């Protein structure tokens, strides 16, 4: 089922059933479909047609989803832009994507060559009267990578990609029309779009949108809205776990929480479930794979410290630097194969050819697969530290640091060293109202890590910097190192 048809089908099957809401608006299936038709009419009046790209620079709100479905109805693709970007940063994405129309809160122009309208205009268009464009090969999403090295690249995902990913996610997460997702992750990221919007809506379920994660209101939302699941990043789970012990919310509606975007420590996963009573199912994936590729089973053995088993319809392999597939238990690059693998990087055929080889997506992540098929992520190829010829994977050290009771967050980077080539530096933040000396940290590392893996320097920060998706921002930490090391 292509998503251009979804709003119409939901309206026909259950017109009065709840579809989607945020803090300001709540739409039934019928109302959602009508909103999509009006938005499509507005875009049509702006000259948007099949093959065009529409940029959405909006915070999390119902209108984002309406605009996305309206663009698809016309046969256009969307490229979501982080609304917190500066004009210079946003301008790169507008130009690179070839966007014809920008929809933002005010209608302010960012690029003189791109038309802009305020999101409120979507409500006032005449309903689009023609049939929707149905083409599985049409571009659906242009998702820009975080750009931690160089300028962000546009990941091209067509409708066949998102259809396949949604079916895989629905089967893996066991989502049905009874499910209600609370969205707290940003909609400019593929995780928010796929796991929290497309999967529940394609399953006949409903969605409640929040602009962002708010630790002050999160559990009251859970108690009042009664969602059945949500998706978050490890930092959010760590913040929730660090709440005072007297915080005992009613979370009985939740079947599970999904954890993705970055690896979580095994201790956090186990202890979180013990405290709150609902499981975290850890997943793994990337934009180039349309979102998710592995998942710890919802009903089955969940192995803390792994990111689970391949989702239905996908294959996972581990390869050496020459692309040779390795045996069970060996460490190498994680490869992914399936209908969810991207079409390629926009206007970058050489980079595409290096990333997708013989149908296998080379992720740049380092991992291993155990004898039961569970994948563990060890680190990133580009983050691997080589000290005196020894390969060091930051996640192993980060997990060790997180075992210290007072440590809230940990990040490890490699720093140039004249003697060893690289040495380990660790950045940590502490849990509220706790104290822990650097000497204590060093002693713990000496007890649990072999000498070459032990941090040469430990730096305690009030909080570790995050990127827009909530991952710890290691490039910023490297910039901080340059200051610290001066």
Short mmCIF file of C-alpha atoms in Angstrom, two decimals:
data_model
loop_
_atom_site.label_atom_id
_atom_site.label_comp_id
_atom_site.label_asym_id
_atom_site.label_seq_id
_atom_site.Cartn_x
_atom_site.Cartn_y
_atom_site.Cartn_z
CA UNK A 1 0.00 0.00 0.00
CA UNK A 2 1.57 3.28 -1.12
CA UNK A 3 1.39 6.19 1.29
CA UNK A 4 -0.25 8.45 -1.30
CA UNK A 5 -3.40 6.37 -0.71
CA UNK A 6 -3.23 6.06 3.07
CA UNK A 7 -5.23 9.11 4.19
CA UNK A 8 -8.04 8.24 1.77
CA UNK A 9 -8.16 4.60 2.89
CA UNK A 10 -8.22 5.51 6.58
CA UNK A 11 -11.03 8.03 5.94
CA UNK A 12 -13.09 5.41 4.10
CA UNK A 13 -12.54 2.60 6.59
CA UNK A 14 -13.01 4.52 9.87
CA UNK A 15 -13.84 8.19 9.23
CA UNK A 16 -14.49 9.10 12.86
CA UNK A 17 -11.57 7.22 14.40
CA UNK A 18 -8.78 9.27 15.91
CA UNK A 19 -5.78 9.73 13.62
CA UNK A 20 -3.28 12.33 14.81
CA UNK A 21 -2.99 15.14 17.31
CA UNK A 22 -0.60 17.58 18.94
CA UNK A 23 -1.00 20.15 21.71
CA UNK A 24 -3.18 22.38 19.50
CA UNK A 25 -5.13 20.19 17.11
CA UNK A 26 -6.73 16.76 16.96
CA UNK A 27 -7.87 15.15 13.68
CA UNK A 28 -10.03 12.15 12.89
CA UNK A 29 -9.22 10.06 9.84
CA UNK A 30 -11.77 12.00 7.79
CA UNK A 31 -10.43 15.37 8.98
CA UNK A 32 -6.85 14.30 8.30
CA UNK A 33 -7.68 13.30 4.72
CA UNK A 34 -9.48 16.60 4.12
CA UNK A 35 -6.46 18.48 5.54
CA UNK A 36 -4.17 16.55 3.16
CA UNK A 37 -6.37 17.47 0.17
CA UNK A 38 -6.38 21.16 1.13
CA UNK A 39 -2.62 21.16 1.61
CA UNK A 40 -2.18 19.41 -1.75
CA UNK A 41 -4.38 22.08 -3.31
CA UNK A 42 -2.18 24.81 -1.82
CA UNK A 43 0.99 23.13 -3.10
CA UNK A 44 -0.60 22.63 -6.52
CA UNK A 45 -1.38 26.37 -6.66
CA UNK A 46 2.33 26.97 -5.94
CA UNK A 47 3.26 24.91 -8.99
CA UNK A 48 4.28 21.73 -7.16
CA UNK A 49 3.90 18.63 -9.29
CA UNK A 50 5.27 15.13 -9.78
CA UNK A 51 9.03 14.92 -9.33
CA UNK A 52 9.43 18.17 -7.36
CA UNK A 53 10.94 18.51 -3.89
CA UNK A 54 9.19 20.33 -1.04
CA UNK A 55 11.25 21.43 1.97
CA UNK A 56 9.57 21.33 5.39
CA UNK A 57 11.33 23.49 7.97
CA UNK A 58 8.87 23.00 10.81
CA UNK A 59 8.87 21.93 14.44
CA UNK A 60 6.99 18.78 15.43
CA UNK A 61 3.31 19.48 14.70
CA UNK A 62 0.37 17.90 12.90
CA UNK A 63 0.86 20.22 9.93
CA UNK A 64 4.26 18.65 9.23
CA UNK A 65 2.60 15.26 8.69
CA UNK A 66 -0.25 16.79 6.66
CA UNK A 67 2.28 18.54 4.39
CA UNK A 68 4.31 15.35 3.96
CA UNK A 69 1.28 13.33 2.85
CA UNK A 70 0.09 16.19 0.62
CA UNK A 71 3.43 16.35 -1.20
CA UNK A 72 3.31 12.59 -1.73
CA UNK A 73 -0.27 12.89 -3.01
CA UNK A 74 1.06 15.15 -5.78
CA UNK A 75 3.99 12.85 -6.56
CA UNK A 76 6.52 15.20 -4.94
CA UNK A 77 9.19 14.33 -2.38
CA UNK A 78 9.89 16.09 0.90
CA UNK A 79 13.15 17.07 2.50
CA UNK A 80 12.76 17.87 6.23
CA UNK A 81 15.02 20.64 7.54
CA UNK A 82 15.90 21.08 11.19
CA UNK A 83 14.07 24.32 12.13
CA UNK A 84 16.94 25.23 14.45
CA UNK A 85 19.44 25.52 11.57
CA UNK A 86 20.83 28.90 10.63
CA UNK A 87 19.90 30.31 7.23
CA UNK A 88 23.37 29.42 5.94
CA UNK A 89 23.01 25.80 7.05
CA UNK A 90 19.46 25.50 5.72
CA UNK A 91 20.47 27.13 2.45
CA UNK A 92 22.88 24.28 1.71
CA UNK A 93 20.06 21.74 1.98
CA UNK A 94 17.67 23.86 -0.07
CA UNK A 95 20.17 24.24 -2.89
CA UNK A 96 21.50 20.70 -2.80
CA UNK A 97 18.02 19.13 -2.77
CA UNK A 98 16.73 21.35 -5.57
CA UNK A 99 13.70 22.23 -3.47
CA UNK A 100 11.02 24.15 -5.34
CA UNK A 101 9.00 25.20 -2.27
CA UNK A 102 9.87 25.86 1.38
CA UNK A 103 7.17 25.61 4.04
CA UNK A 104 8.06 27.15 7.39
CA UNK A 105 6.28 28.90 10.25
CA UNK A 106 6.34 32.43 8.84
CA UNK A 107 6.83 32.14 5.09
CA UNK A 108 10.23 33.83 5.41
CA UNK A 109 12.45 33.29 2.38
CA UNK A 110 15.85 31.73 2.91
CA UNK A 111 16.91 31.32 -0.72
CA UNK A 112 15.70 33.81 -3.31
CA UNK A 113 15.40 30.97 -5.84
CA UNK A 114 13.02 28.96 -3.63
CA UNK A 115 9.40 30.01 -3.07
CA UNK A 116 8.34 30.12 0.58
CA UNK A 117 4.94 29.94 2.25
CA UNK A 118 3.79 29.94 5.86
CA UNK A 119 2.45 26.64 7.14
CA UNK A 120 -0.92 28.28 7.89
CA UNK A 121 -1.54 28.59 4.13
CA UNK A 122 -1.96 24.82 3.93
CA UNK A 123 -5.31 25.11 5.70
CA UNK A 124 -6.80 27.55 3.22
CA UNK A 125 -6.25 25.88 -0.14
CA UNK A 126 -8.99 24.42 -2.32
CA UNK A 127 -9.13 20.64 -2.07
CA UNK A 128 -7.07 18.92 -4.73
CA UNK A 129 -9.51 17.25 -7.11
CA UNK A 130 -7.34 14.82 -9.04
CA UNK A 131 -6.28 11.27 -8.23
CA UNK A 132 -3.07 10.82 -6.26
CA UNK A 133 0.16 9.89 -8.02
CA UNK A 134 1.00 6.25 -7.36
CA UNK A 135 4.57 5.31 -8.28
CA UNK A 136 6.65 3.03 -6.02
CA UNK A 137 9.86 4.21 -7.71
CA UNK A 138 9.15 7.91 -7.07
CA UNK A 139 11.39 9.73 -4.60
CA UNK A 140 9.62 10.10 -1.23
CA UNK A 141 12.19 11.42 1.24
CA UNK A 142 15.46 13.28 0.98
CA UNK A 143 17.00 12.87 4.42
CA UNK A 144 20.21 14.78 5.05
CA UNK A 145 22.87 13.05 7.11
CA UNK A 146 24.17 14.84 10.17
CA UNK A 147 27.28 16.03 8.40
CA UNK A 148 29.79 15.12 11.11
CA UNK A 149 32.40 14.94 8.34
CA UNK A 150 31.94 17.51 5.60
CA UNK A 151 28.62 18.92 4.40
CA UNK A 152 25.47 16.82 4.90
CA UNK A 153 24.54 14.46 2.07
CA UNK A 154 21.03 13.83 0.77
CA UNK A 155 19.92 10.21 1.28
CA UNK A 156 17.40 9.33 -1.45
CA UNK A 157 14.56 7.11 -0.24
CA UNK A 158 11.82 6.18 -2.68
CA UNK A 159 8.32 4.97 -1.91
CA UNK A 160 9.36 1.34 -2.25
CA UNK A 161 11.97 1.96 0.47
CA UNK A 162 9.52 3.45 2.95
CA UNK A 163 6.82 0.88 2.15
CA UNK A 164 9.27 -1.96 2.79
CA UNK A 165 10.63 -0.30 5.96
CA UNK A 166 7.15 0.30 7.34
CA UNK A 167 6.13 -3.33 6.79
CA UNK A 168 9.35 -4.52 8.40
CA UNK A 169 8.82 -2.19 11.36
CA UNK A 170 5.18 -3.13 11.76
CA UNK A 171 6.00 -6.85 11.84
CA UNK A 172 9.04 -6.45 14.07
CA UNK A 173 7.37 -4.11 16.57
CA UNK A 174 4.04 -5.99 16.32
CA UNK A 175 2.04 -2.81 15.77
CA UNK A 176 -1.72 -2.97 15.16
CA UNK A 177 -4.74 -0.67 15.00
CA UNK A 178 -4.81 -0.78 18.82
CA UNK A 179 -1.50 1.04 19.13
CA UNK A 180 -1.03 4.67 20.06
CA UNK A 181 2.42 6.19 19.59
CA UNK A 182 3.68 9.20 21.51
CA UNK A 183 6.17 11.03 19.28
CA UNK A 184 8.95 12.87 21.11
CA UNK A 185 11.81 12.65 18.58
CA UNK A 186 12.29 15.30 15.87
CA UNK A 187 10.41 14.87 12.60
CA UNK A 188 13.36 16.09 10.56
CA UNK A 189 14.96 12.70 11.32
CA UNK A 190 13.93 9.44 9.64
CA UNK A 191 13.39 7.69 13.00
CA UNK A 192 10.62 10.12 13.95
CA UNK A 193 8.99 9.85 10.54
CA UNK A 194 9.08 6.07 10.17
CA UNK A 195 8.80 4.58 13.69
CA UNK A 196 6.48 7.18 15.19
CA UNK A 197 4.34 8.26 12.19
CA UNK A 198 4.32 5.86 9.24
CA UNK A 199 4.33 2.56 11.17
CA UNK A 200 1.39 3.38 13.48
CA UNK A 201 -0.68 5.16 10.78
CA UNK A 202 -0.14 2.35 8.25
CA UNK A 203 -1.24 -0.12 10.93
CA UNK A 204 -4.51 1.69 11.64
CA UNK A 205 -3.18 3.14 14.90
CA UNK A 206 -2.93 6.71 16.10
CA UNK A 207 -0.23 9.26 16.95
CA UNK A 208 0.14 12.07 19.47
CA UNK A 209 2.90 14.55 18.67
CA UNK A 210 4.98 16.52 21.13
CA UNK A 211 7.33 19.27 19.96
CA UNK A 212 10.22 17.75 21.88
CA UNK A 213 11.06 15.55 24.83
CA UNK A 214 10.33 17.37 28.10
CA UNK A 215 11.39 15.55 31.25
CA UNK A 216 8.99 17.71 33.30
CA UNK A 217 5.90 16.60 31.36
CA UNK A 218 6.83 13.23 29.85
CA UNK A 219 5.38 10.94 32.48
CA UNK A 220 2.27 13.09 32.94
CA UNK A 221 1.72 12.72 29.18
CA UNK A 222 2.09 8.95 29.52
CA UNK A 223 -0.45 8.88 32.35
CA UNK A 224 -3.00 11.13 30.59
CA UNK A 225 -2.63 10.05 26.94
CA UNK A 226 -2.12 6.32 27.62
CA UNK A 227 0.14 5.59 24.61
CA UNK A 228 1.23 2.01 23.98
CA UNK A 229 4.78 2.84 22.87
CA UNK A 230 7.26 5.60 22.08
CA UNK A 231 10.70 5.84 20.50
CA UNK A 232 13.64 7.62 22.13
CA UNK A 233 17.43 7.84 22.25
CA UNK A 234 19.68 6.52 25.06
CA UNK A 235 20.16 9.99 26.55
CA UNK A 236 16.42 10.28 27.18
CA UNK A 237 16.27 6.90 28.91
CA UNK A 238 19.28 7.87 31.02
CA UNK A 239 17.56 11.12 32.06
CA UNK A 240 14.39 9.26 33.00
CA UNK A 241 16.32 6.66 34.97
CA UNK A 242 18.15 9.42 36.86
CA UNK A 243 14.89 10.90 38.19
CA UNK A 244 14.47 10.76 41.98
CA UNK A 245 13.33 7.39 43.30
CA UNK A 246 10.09 8.91 44.58
CA UNK A 247 8.99 9.41 40.96
CA UNK A 248 6.71 6.41 40.39
CA UNK A 249 4.54 7.07 37.31
CA UNK A 250 1.66 4.95 36.02
CA UNK A 251 3.14 3.47 32.83
CA UNK A 252 0.75 0.53 32.58
CA UNK A 253 -0.39 1.52 29.08
CA UNK A 254 3.11 1.10 27.63
CA UNK A 255 4.03 -2.17 25.93
CA UNK A 256 7.63 -1.01 25.44
CA UNK A 257 9.90 1.87 24.55
CA UNK A 258 12.05 1.71 21.43
CA UNK A 259 15.68 2.80 21.78
CA UNK A 260 17.73 3.79 18.75
CA UNK A 261 20.04 6.36 17.11
CA UNK A 262 22.99 5.39 19.35
CA UNK A 263 23.99 2.30 21.35
CA UNK A 264 22.74 2.11 24.94
CA UNK A 265 24.62 0.45 27.79
CA UNK A 266 23.40 -2.97 28.91
CA UNK A 267 23.17 -1.76 32.52
CA UNK A 268 20.84 1.09 31.56
CA UNK A 269 18.52 -1.23 29.61
CA UNK A 270 18.29 -3.79 32.42
CA UNK A 271 17.99 -1.32 35.28
CA UNK A 272 15.45 0.87 33.49
CA UNK A 273 13.08 -2.06 33.02
CA UNK A 274 13.52 -3.12 36.65
CA UNK A 275 12.61 0.36 37.83
CA UNK A 276 9.71 1.27 35.56
CA UNK A 277 8.33 -2.14 34.62
CA UNK A 278 8.24 -1.85 30.84
CA UNK A 279 11.01 -3.06 28.51
CA UNK A 280 13.24 -1.08 26.20
CA UNK A 281 13.64 -2.84 22.85
CA UNK A 282 16.91 -1.65 21.41
CA UNK A 283 17.10 -1.20 17.64
CA UNK A 284 19.81 -0.33 15.14
CA UNK A 285 19.71 1.36 11.79
CA UNK A 286 20.66 4.41 9.78
CA UNK A 287 19.14 6.83 7.30
CA UNK A 288 20.75 5.00 4.37
CA UNK A 289 18.73 1.93 5.42
CA UNK A 290 15.50 3.98 5.73
CA UNK A 291 15.61 3.71 9.53
CA UNK A 292 15.91 0.30 11.19
CA UNK A 293 17.72 -2.94 10.42
CA UNK A 294 17.81 -4.90 13.68
CA UNK A 295 15.60 -5.11 16.74
CA UNK A 296 15.66 -6.96 20.04
CA UNK A 297 12.46 -9.03 19.88
CA UNK A 298 9.30 -7.59 21.42
CA UNK A 299 8.26 -11.11 22.42
CA UNK A 300 11.39 -13.20 22.66
CA UNK A 301 14.87 -13.14 24.07
CA UNK A 302 16.18 -9.59 24.42
CA UNK A 303 19.95 -9.56 24.83
CA UNK A 304 21.03 -6.40 26.62
CA UNK A 305 24.20 -5.07 25.06
CA UNK A 306 23.15 -6.19 21.59
CA UNK A 307 20.92 -4.41 19.08
CA UNK A 308 19.01 -7.58 18.33
CA UNK A 309 18.17 -9.65 15.28
CA UNK A 310 17.68 -8.55 11.66
CA UNK A 311 14.21 -7.19 10.92
CA UNK A 312 12.07 -9.35 8.61
CA UNK A 313 13.25 -9.05 5.01
CA UNK A 314 16.76 -7.88 5.85
CA UNK A 315 20.15 -9.57 6.00
CA UNK A 316 23.09 -8.51 8.17
CA UNK A 317 26.71 -9.48 7.60
CA UNK A 318 30.11 -8.60 9.05
CA UNK A 319 32.96 -7.90 6.62
CA UNK A 320 36.65 -7.09 6.73
CA UNK A 321 38.15 -4.01 5.08
CA UNK A 322 38.20 -5.85 1.72
CA UNK A 323 34.50 -6.67 1.89
CA UNK A 324 35.07 -10.37 2.68
CA UNK A 325 32.30 -11.72 4.91
CA UNK A 326 33.54 -12.88 8.30
CA UNK A 327 32.53 -15.73 10.56
CA UNK A 328 30.38 -15.68 13.70
CA UNK A 329 32.00 -13.73 16.52
CA UNK A 330 34.53 -11.88 14.36
CA UNK A 331 34.66 -8.09 14.43
CA UNK A 332 34.30 -6.07 11.24
CA UNK A 333 32.11 -3.61 9.36
CA UNK A 334 28.35 -4.11 9.53
CA UNK A 335 26.71 -4.65 6.13
CA UNK A 336 22.96 -4.50 5.43
CA UNK A 337 20.91 -5.90 2.57
CA UNK A 338 17.19 -5.46 1.89
CA UNK A 339 14.52 -3.46 0.07
CA UNK A 340 15.01 -0.71 2.64
CA UNK A 341 18.50 0.19 1.35
CA UNK A 342 18.56 3.69 -0.12
CA UNK A 343 18.52 4.55 -3.78
CA UNK A 344 21.77 6.45 -3.19
CA UNK A 345 23.19 9.84 -2.25
CA UNK A 346 21.75 12.71 -4.25
CA UNK A 347 24.14 13.78 -7.06
CA UNK A 348 26.99 11.77 -5.51
CA UNK A 349 27.40 8.64 -7.65
CA UNK A 350 30.97 7.95 -6.50
CA UNK A 351 30.06 8.06 -2.80
CA UNK A 352 27.00 5.93 -3.52
CA UNK A 353 29.15 3.33 -5.30
CA UNK A 354 31.48 3.16 -2.28
CA UNK A 355 28.60 2.80 0.16
CA UNK A 356 26.31 0.34 -1.64
CA UNK A 357 28.40 -2.49 -3.12
CA UNK A 358 26.77 -5.50 -4.79
CA UNK A 359 23.50 -4.70 -3.01
CA UNK A 360 25.13 -4.48 0.44
CA UNK A 361 25.01 -1.22 2.37
CA UNK A 362 28.36 -0.54 4.05
CA UNK A 363 27.34 1.17 7.27
CA UNK A 364 30.69 2.36 8.60
CA UNK A 365 29.77 0.75 11.94
CA UNK A 366 31.91 -1.93 13.54
CA UNK A 367 30.18 -4.93 15.05
CA UNK A 368 29.98 -8.66 15.60
CA UNK A 369 27.22 -11.26 15.24
CA UNK A 370 26.91 -14.00 17.85
CA UNK A 371 25.99 -17.63 17.25
CA UNK A 372 22.28 -16.85 17.68
CA UNK A 373 22.32 -14.04 15.12
CA UNK A 374 22.28 -11.08 17.51
CA UNK A 375 24.26 -8.05 16.40
CA UNK A 376 26.45 -6.02 18.78
CA UNK A 377 27.80 -2.61 17.75
CA UNK A 378 31.36 -1.97 18.86
CA UNK A 379 31.91 1.47 17.34
CA UNK A 380 32.32 3.50 14.17
CA UNK A 381 35.10 2.85 11.65
CA UNK A 382 35.96 6.54 11.72
CA UNK A 383 35.96 6.57 15.53
CA UNK A 384 38.18 3.53 15.98
CA UNK A 385 41.31 4.47 17.95
CA UNK A 386 44.62 2.88 17.00
CA UNK A 387 47.09 3.08 19.87
CA UNK A 388 50.51 1.62 19.11
CA UNK A 389 48.97 -0.72 16.54
CA UNK A 390 46.17 -1.90 18.86
CA UNK A 391 42.58 -1.31 17.73
CA UNK A 392 40.42 0.28 20.44
CA UNK A 393 36.64 0.53 20.12
CA UNK A 394 35.26 3.53 22.08
CA UNK A 395 31.98 1.84 23.04
CA UNK A 396 33.76 -0.78 25.17
CA UNK A 397 35.40 1.97 27.22
CA UNK A 398 32.21 4.04 27.34
CA UNK A 399 30.26 1.04 28.66
CA UNK A 400 32.91 0.51 31.33
CA UNK A 401 32.72 4.15 32.42
CA UNK A 402 28.92 3.92 32.62
CA UNK A 403 29.28 1.06 35.11
CA UNK A 404 30.50 3.62 37.65
CA UNK A 405 27.38 4.44 39.66
CA UNK A 406 27.91 8.21 39.61
CA UNK A 407 28.54 8.49 35.85
CA UNK A 408 25.57 9.72 33.82
CA UNK A 409 27.08 9.99 30.31
CA UNK A 410 30.38 8.98 28.74
CA UNK A 411 32.08 9.58 25.42
CA UNK A 412 35.52 8.47 24.27
CA UNK A 413 37.64 9.90 21.46
CA UNK A 414 41.12 9.33 20.09
CA UNK A 415 43.69 12.09 20.47
CA UNK A 416 46.92 12.36 18.49
CA UNK A 417 50.00 11.31 20.40
CA UNK A 418 53.63 11.49 19.27
CA UNK A 419 54.61 8.17 20.84
CA UNK A 420 51.51 5.99 20.41
CA UNK A 421 49.87 7.59 17.37
CA UNK A 422 46.60 7.96 19.29
CA UNK A 423 45.58 7.72 22.92
CA UNK A 424 42.22 7.52 24.65
CA UNK A 425 40.52 10.57 26.14
CA UNK A 426 37.23 10.22 28.02
CA UNK A 427 34.55 12.82 28.67
CA UNK A 428 31.95 12.18 31.35
CA UNK A 429 29.11 13.93 33.13
CA UNK A 430 27.86 12.92 36.57
CA UNK A 431 24.37 12.17 37.84
CA UNK A 432 22.68 14.98 39.77
CA UNK A 433 23.73 15.39 43.40
CA UNK A 434 26.62 12.93 43.11
CA UNK A 435 30.36 13.28 43.37
CA UNK A 436 33.13 11.19 41.88
CA UNK A 437 36.79 12.09 41.52
CA UNK A 438 38.89 11.53 38.44
CA UNK A 439 41.12 9.31 40.57
CA UNK A 440 38.12 7.07 41.31
CA UNK A 441 37.35 6.86 37.59
CA UNK A 442 40.94 6.00 36.76
CA UNK A 443 41.04 3.31 39.44
CA UNK A 444 37.87 1.70 38.09
CA UNK A 445 39.30 1.70 34.56
CA UNK A 446 42.53 0.11 35.79
CA UNK A 447 40.53 -2.69 37.36
CA UNK A 448 38.34 -3.36 34.31
CA UNK A 449 40.33 -2.39 31.22
CA UNK A 450 43.68 -3.57 29.92
CA UNK A 451 46.38 -0.92 29.99
CA UNK A 452 46.23 0.29 26.38
CA UNK A 453 42.46 0.88 26.63
CA UNK A 454 42.62 3.00 29.76
CA UNK A 455 41.95 6.74 29.23
CA UNK A 456 45.04 8.92 29.31
CA UNK A 457 42.82 11.79 30.38
CA UNK A 458 39.35 12.01 31.91
CA UNK A 459 37.45 15.29 31.62
CA UNK A 460 34.32 15.93 33.68
CA UNK A 461 31.75 18.25 32.10
CA UNK A 462 28.40 19.50 33.45
CA UNK A 463 26.76 17.85 30.43
CA UNK A 464 28.01 16.36 27.18
CA UNK A 465 27.12 18.21 23.96
CA UNK A 466 24.37 16.70 21.80
CA UNK A 467 23.48 17.04 18.15
CA UNK A 468 19.94 17.75 16.95
CA UNK A 469 18.87 14.11 17.20
CA UNK A 470 20.10 13.72 20.78
CA UNK A 471 23.32 11.82 20.10
CA UNK A 472 26.47 12.85 21.92
CA UNK A 473 28.29 15.20 19.56
CA UNK A 474 31.83 13.86 19.33
CA UNK A 475 33.03 16.45 16.78
CA UNK A 476 32.24 19.14 19.36
CA UNK A 477 34.15 17.16 21.96
CA UNK A 478 37.13 17.02 19.62
CA UNK A 479 36.92 20.79 19.33
CA UNK A 480 36.87 20.99 23.10
CA UNK A 481 39.95 18.75 23.25
CA UNK A 482 41.84 21.27 21.14
CA UNK A 483 41.04 23.90 23.78
CA UNK A 484 41.78 21.58 26.70
CA UNK A 485 44.99 20.38 25.14
CA UNK A 486 46.28 23.82 24.28
#
